[in-house]
PDB file of C-alpha atoms in Angstrom:
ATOM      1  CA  UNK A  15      59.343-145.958  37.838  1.00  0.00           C
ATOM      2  CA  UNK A  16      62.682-145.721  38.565  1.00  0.00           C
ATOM      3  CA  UNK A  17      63.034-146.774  41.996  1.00  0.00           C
ATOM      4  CA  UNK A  18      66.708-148.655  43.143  1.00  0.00           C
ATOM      5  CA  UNK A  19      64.147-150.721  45.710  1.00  0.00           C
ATOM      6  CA  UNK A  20      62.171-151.825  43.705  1.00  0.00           C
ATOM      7  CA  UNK A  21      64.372-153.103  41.076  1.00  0.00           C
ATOM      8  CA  UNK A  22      66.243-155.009  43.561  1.00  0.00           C
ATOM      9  CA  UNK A  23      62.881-156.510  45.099  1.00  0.00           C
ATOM     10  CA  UNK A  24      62.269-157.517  40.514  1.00  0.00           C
ATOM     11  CA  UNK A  25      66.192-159.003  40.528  1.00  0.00           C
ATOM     12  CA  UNK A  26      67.039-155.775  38.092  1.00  0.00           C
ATOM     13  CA  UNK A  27      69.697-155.101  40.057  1.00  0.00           C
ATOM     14  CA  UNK A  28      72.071-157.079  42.091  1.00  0.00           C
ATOM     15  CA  UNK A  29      72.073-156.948  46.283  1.00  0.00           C
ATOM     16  CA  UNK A  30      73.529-158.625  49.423  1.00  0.00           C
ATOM     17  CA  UNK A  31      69.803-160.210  50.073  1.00  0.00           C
ATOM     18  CA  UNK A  32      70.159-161.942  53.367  1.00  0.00           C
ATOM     19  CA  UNK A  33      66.643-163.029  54.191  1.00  0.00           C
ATOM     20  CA  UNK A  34      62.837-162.225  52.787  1.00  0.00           C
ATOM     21  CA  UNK A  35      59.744-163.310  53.432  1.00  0.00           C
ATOM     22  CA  UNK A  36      56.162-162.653  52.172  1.00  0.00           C
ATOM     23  CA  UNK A  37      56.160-158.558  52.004  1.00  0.00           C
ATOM     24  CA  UNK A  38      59.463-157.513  52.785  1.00  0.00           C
ATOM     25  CA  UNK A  39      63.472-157.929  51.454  1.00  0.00           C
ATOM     26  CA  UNK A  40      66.553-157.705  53.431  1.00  0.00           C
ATOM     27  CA  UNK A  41      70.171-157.038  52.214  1.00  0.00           C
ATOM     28  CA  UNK A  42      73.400-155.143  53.391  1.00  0.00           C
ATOM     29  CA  UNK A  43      73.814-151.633  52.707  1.00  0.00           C
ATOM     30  CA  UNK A  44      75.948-150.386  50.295  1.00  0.00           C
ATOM     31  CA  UNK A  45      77.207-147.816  52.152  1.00  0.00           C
ATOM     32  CA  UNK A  46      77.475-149.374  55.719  1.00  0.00           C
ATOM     33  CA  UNK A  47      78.055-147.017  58.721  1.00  0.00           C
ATOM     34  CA  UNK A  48      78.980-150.240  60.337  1.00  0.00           C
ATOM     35  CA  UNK A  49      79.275-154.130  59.959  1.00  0.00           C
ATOM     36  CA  UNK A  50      76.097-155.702  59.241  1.00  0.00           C
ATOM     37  CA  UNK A  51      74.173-153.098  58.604  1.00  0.00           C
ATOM     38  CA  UNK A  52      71.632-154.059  56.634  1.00  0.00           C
ATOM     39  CA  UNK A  53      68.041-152.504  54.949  1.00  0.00           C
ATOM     40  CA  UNK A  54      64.946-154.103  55.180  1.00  0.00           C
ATOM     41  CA  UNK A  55      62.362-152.713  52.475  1.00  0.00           C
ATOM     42  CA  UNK A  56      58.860-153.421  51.913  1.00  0.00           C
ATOM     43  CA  UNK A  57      58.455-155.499  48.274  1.00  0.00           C
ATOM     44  CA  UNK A  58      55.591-153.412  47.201  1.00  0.00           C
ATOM     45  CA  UNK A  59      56.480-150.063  46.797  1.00  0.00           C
ATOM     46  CA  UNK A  60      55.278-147.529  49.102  1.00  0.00           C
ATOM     47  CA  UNK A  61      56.749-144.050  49.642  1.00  0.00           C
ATOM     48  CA  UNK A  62      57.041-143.992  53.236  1.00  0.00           C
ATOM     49  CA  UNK A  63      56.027-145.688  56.450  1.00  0.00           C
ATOM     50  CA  UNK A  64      52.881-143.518  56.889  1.00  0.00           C
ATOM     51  CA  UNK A  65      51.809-144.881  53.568  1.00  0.00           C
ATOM     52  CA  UNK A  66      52.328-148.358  54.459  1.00  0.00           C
ATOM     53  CA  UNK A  67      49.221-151.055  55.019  1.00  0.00           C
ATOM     54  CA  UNK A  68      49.487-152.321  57.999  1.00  0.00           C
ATOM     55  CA  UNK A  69      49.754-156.067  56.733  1.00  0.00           C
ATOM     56  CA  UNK A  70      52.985-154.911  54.507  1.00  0.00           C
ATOM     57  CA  UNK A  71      54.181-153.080  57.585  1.00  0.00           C
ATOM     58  CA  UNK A  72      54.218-156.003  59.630  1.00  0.00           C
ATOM     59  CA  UNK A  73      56.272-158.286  57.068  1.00  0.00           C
ATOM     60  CA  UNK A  74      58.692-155.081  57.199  1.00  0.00           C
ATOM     61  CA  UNK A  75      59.016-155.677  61.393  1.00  0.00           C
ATOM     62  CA  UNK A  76      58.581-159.085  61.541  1.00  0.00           C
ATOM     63  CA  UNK A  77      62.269-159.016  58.884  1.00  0.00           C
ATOM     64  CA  UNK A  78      63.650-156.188  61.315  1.00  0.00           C
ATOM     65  CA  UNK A  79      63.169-158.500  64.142  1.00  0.00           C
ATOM     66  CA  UNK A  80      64.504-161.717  62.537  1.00  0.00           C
ATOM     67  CA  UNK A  81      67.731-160.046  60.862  1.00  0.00           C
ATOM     68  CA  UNK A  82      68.461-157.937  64.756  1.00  0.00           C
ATOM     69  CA  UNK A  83      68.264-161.547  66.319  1.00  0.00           C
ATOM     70  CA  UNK A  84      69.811-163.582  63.661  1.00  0.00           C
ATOM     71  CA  UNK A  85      73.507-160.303  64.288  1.00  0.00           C
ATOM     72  CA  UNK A  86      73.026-161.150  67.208  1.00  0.00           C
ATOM     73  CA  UNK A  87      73.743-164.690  67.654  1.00  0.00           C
ATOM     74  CA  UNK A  88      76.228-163.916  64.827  1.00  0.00           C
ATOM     75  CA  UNK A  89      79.986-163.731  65.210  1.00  0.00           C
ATOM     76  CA  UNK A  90      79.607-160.000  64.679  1.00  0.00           C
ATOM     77  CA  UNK A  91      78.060-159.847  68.949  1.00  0.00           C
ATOM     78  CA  UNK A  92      77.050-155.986  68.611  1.00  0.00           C
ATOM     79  CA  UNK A  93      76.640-153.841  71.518  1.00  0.00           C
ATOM     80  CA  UNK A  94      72.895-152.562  70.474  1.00  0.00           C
ATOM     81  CA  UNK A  95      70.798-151.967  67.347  1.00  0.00           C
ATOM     82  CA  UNK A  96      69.514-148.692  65.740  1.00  0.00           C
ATOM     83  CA  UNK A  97      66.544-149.047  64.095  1.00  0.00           C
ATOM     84  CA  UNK A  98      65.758-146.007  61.767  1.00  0.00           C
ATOM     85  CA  UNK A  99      63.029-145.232  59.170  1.00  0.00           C
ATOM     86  CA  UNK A 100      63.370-141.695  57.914  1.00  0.00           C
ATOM     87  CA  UNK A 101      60.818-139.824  56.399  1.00  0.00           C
ATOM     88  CA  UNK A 102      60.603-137.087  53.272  1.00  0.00           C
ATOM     89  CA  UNK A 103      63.730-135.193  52.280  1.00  0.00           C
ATOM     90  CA  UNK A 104      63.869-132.941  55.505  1.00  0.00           C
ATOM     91  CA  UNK A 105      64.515-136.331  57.917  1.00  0.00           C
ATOM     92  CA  UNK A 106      67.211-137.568  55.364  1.00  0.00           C
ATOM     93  CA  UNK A 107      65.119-139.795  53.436  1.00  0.00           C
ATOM     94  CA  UNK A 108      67.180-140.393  50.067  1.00  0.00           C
ATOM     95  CA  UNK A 109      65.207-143.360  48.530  1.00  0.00           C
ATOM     96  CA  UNK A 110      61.394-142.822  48.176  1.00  0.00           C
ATOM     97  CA  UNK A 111      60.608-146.118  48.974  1.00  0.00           C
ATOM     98  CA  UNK A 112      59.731-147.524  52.949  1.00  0.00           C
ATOM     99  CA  UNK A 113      62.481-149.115  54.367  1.00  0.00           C
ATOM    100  CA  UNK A 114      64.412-149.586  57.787  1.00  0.00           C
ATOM    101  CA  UNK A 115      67.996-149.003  58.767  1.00  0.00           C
ATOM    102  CA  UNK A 116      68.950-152.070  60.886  1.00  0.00           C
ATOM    103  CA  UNK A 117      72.352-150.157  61.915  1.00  0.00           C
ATOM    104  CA  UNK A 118      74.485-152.737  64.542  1.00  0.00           C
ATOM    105  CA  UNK A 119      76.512-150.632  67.282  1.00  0.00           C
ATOM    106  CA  UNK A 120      80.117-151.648  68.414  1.00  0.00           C
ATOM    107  CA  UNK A 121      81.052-148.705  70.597  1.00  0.00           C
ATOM    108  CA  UNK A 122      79.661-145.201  71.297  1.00  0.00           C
ATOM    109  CA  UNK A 123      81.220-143.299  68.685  1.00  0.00           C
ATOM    110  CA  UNK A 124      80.596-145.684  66.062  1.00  0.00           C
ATOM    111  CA  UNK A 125      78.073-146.152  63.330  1.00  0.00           C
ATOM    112  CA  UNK A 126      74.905-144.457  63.819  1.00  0.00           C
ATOM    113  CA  UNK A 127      75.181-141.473  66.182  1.00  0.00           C
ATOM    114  CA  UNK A 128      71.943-138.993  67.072  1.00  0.00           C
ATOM    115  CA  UNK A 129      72.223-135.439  67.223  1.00  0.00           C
ATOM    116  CA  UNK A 130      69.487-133.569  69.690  1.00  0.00           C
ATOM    117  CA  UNK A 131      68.104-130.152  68.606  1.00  0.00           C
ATOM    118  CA  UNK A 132      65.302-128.902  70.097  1.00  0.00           C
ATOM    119  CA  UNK A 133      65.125-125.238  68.940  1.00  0.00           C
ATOM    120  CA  UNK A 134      61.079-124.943  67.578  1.00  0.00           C
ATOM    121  CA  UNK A 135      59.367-126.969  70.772  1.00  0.00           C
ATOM    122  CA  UNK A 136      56.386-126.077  71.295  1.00  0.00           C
ATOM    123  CA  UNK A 137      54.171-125.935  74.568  1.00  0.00           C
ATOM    124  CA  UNK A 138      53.782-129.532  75.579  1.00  0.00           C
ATOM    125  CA  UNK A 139      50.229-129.381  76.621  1.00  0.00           C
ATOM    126  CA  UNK A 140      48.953-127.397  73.259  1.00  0.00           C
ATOM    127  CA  UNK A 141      50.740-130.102  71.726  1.00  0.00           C
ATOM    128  CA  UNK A 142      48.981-133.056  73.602  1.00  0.00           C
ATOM    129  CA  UNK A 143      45.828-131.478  72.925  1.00  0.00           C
ATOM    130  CA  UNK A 144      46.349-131.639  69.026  1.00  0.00           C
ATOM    131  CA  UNK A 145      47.634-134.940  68.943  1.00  0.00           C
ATOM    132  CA  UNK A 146      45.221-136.582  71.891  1.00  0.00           C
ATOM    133  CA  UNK A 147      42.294-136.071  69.443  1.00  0.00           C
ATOM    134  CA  UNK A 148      43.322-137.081  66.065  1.00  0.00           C
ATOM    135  CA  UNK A 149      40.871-139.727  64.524  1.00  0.00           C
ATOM    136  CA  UNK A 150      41.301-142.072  61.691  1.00  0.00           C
TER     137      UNK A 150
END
């Protein structure tokens, strides 16, 4: 497999770790859209976050929460926090591999900004009706 997370989980491949714990790896991005912005991935490979177990899943949040806290006391004293897991090529996912954007904000037009389009909504009660009865 040649997946960039998982060779930096296996130490193939060098990264700005910053914290870890049983399931899950933090480190800066690369390719920061601001300072601090960092991406916490899940050790064992999984594609997405609908593929995650749910113990795995919780090592993932558990980092998420301890690296938003940790900015925050920091010198760095962000404004707000994205948090963003993107899934399949459509939502922008580029790595196949779970993972969260921890994305620190220092103004409105900085860093991580959303976009709203709404063009293919659907009736809202035929849509609460589909999702209202899905079972495991």
């Amino acid at each position: 497999m040649e997946c960039i997370f998982c060779k930096i989980v296996n130490k193939e491949i060098p990264a700005k770790i910053i914290a870890e714990n049983k399931g899950a790896l933090a480190f800066l991005d690369i390719e920061p859209i601001s300072d601090g912005h960092t991406i916490v991935i899940s050790k064992k490979h999984y594609k997405n976050l609908s593929q995650c177990d749910n113990e795995t899943l919780h090592d993932v949040l558990d980092l998420v929460k301890e690296i938003s806290q940790n900015m925050q006391d920091s010198s760095l004293k962000p404004w707000g926090i994205n948090y963003l897991s993107n899934e399949g090529n459509i939502a922008g996912q580029v790595v196949m591999h779970f993972h969260m954007h921890v994305i620190p904000k220092y103004g409105k037009e900085e860093g991580f900004k959303i976009k709203v389009g709404n063009k293919y909504l659907g009736d809202i009660n035929k849509i609460y009706e589909e999702l209202k009865t899905i079972k495991k």
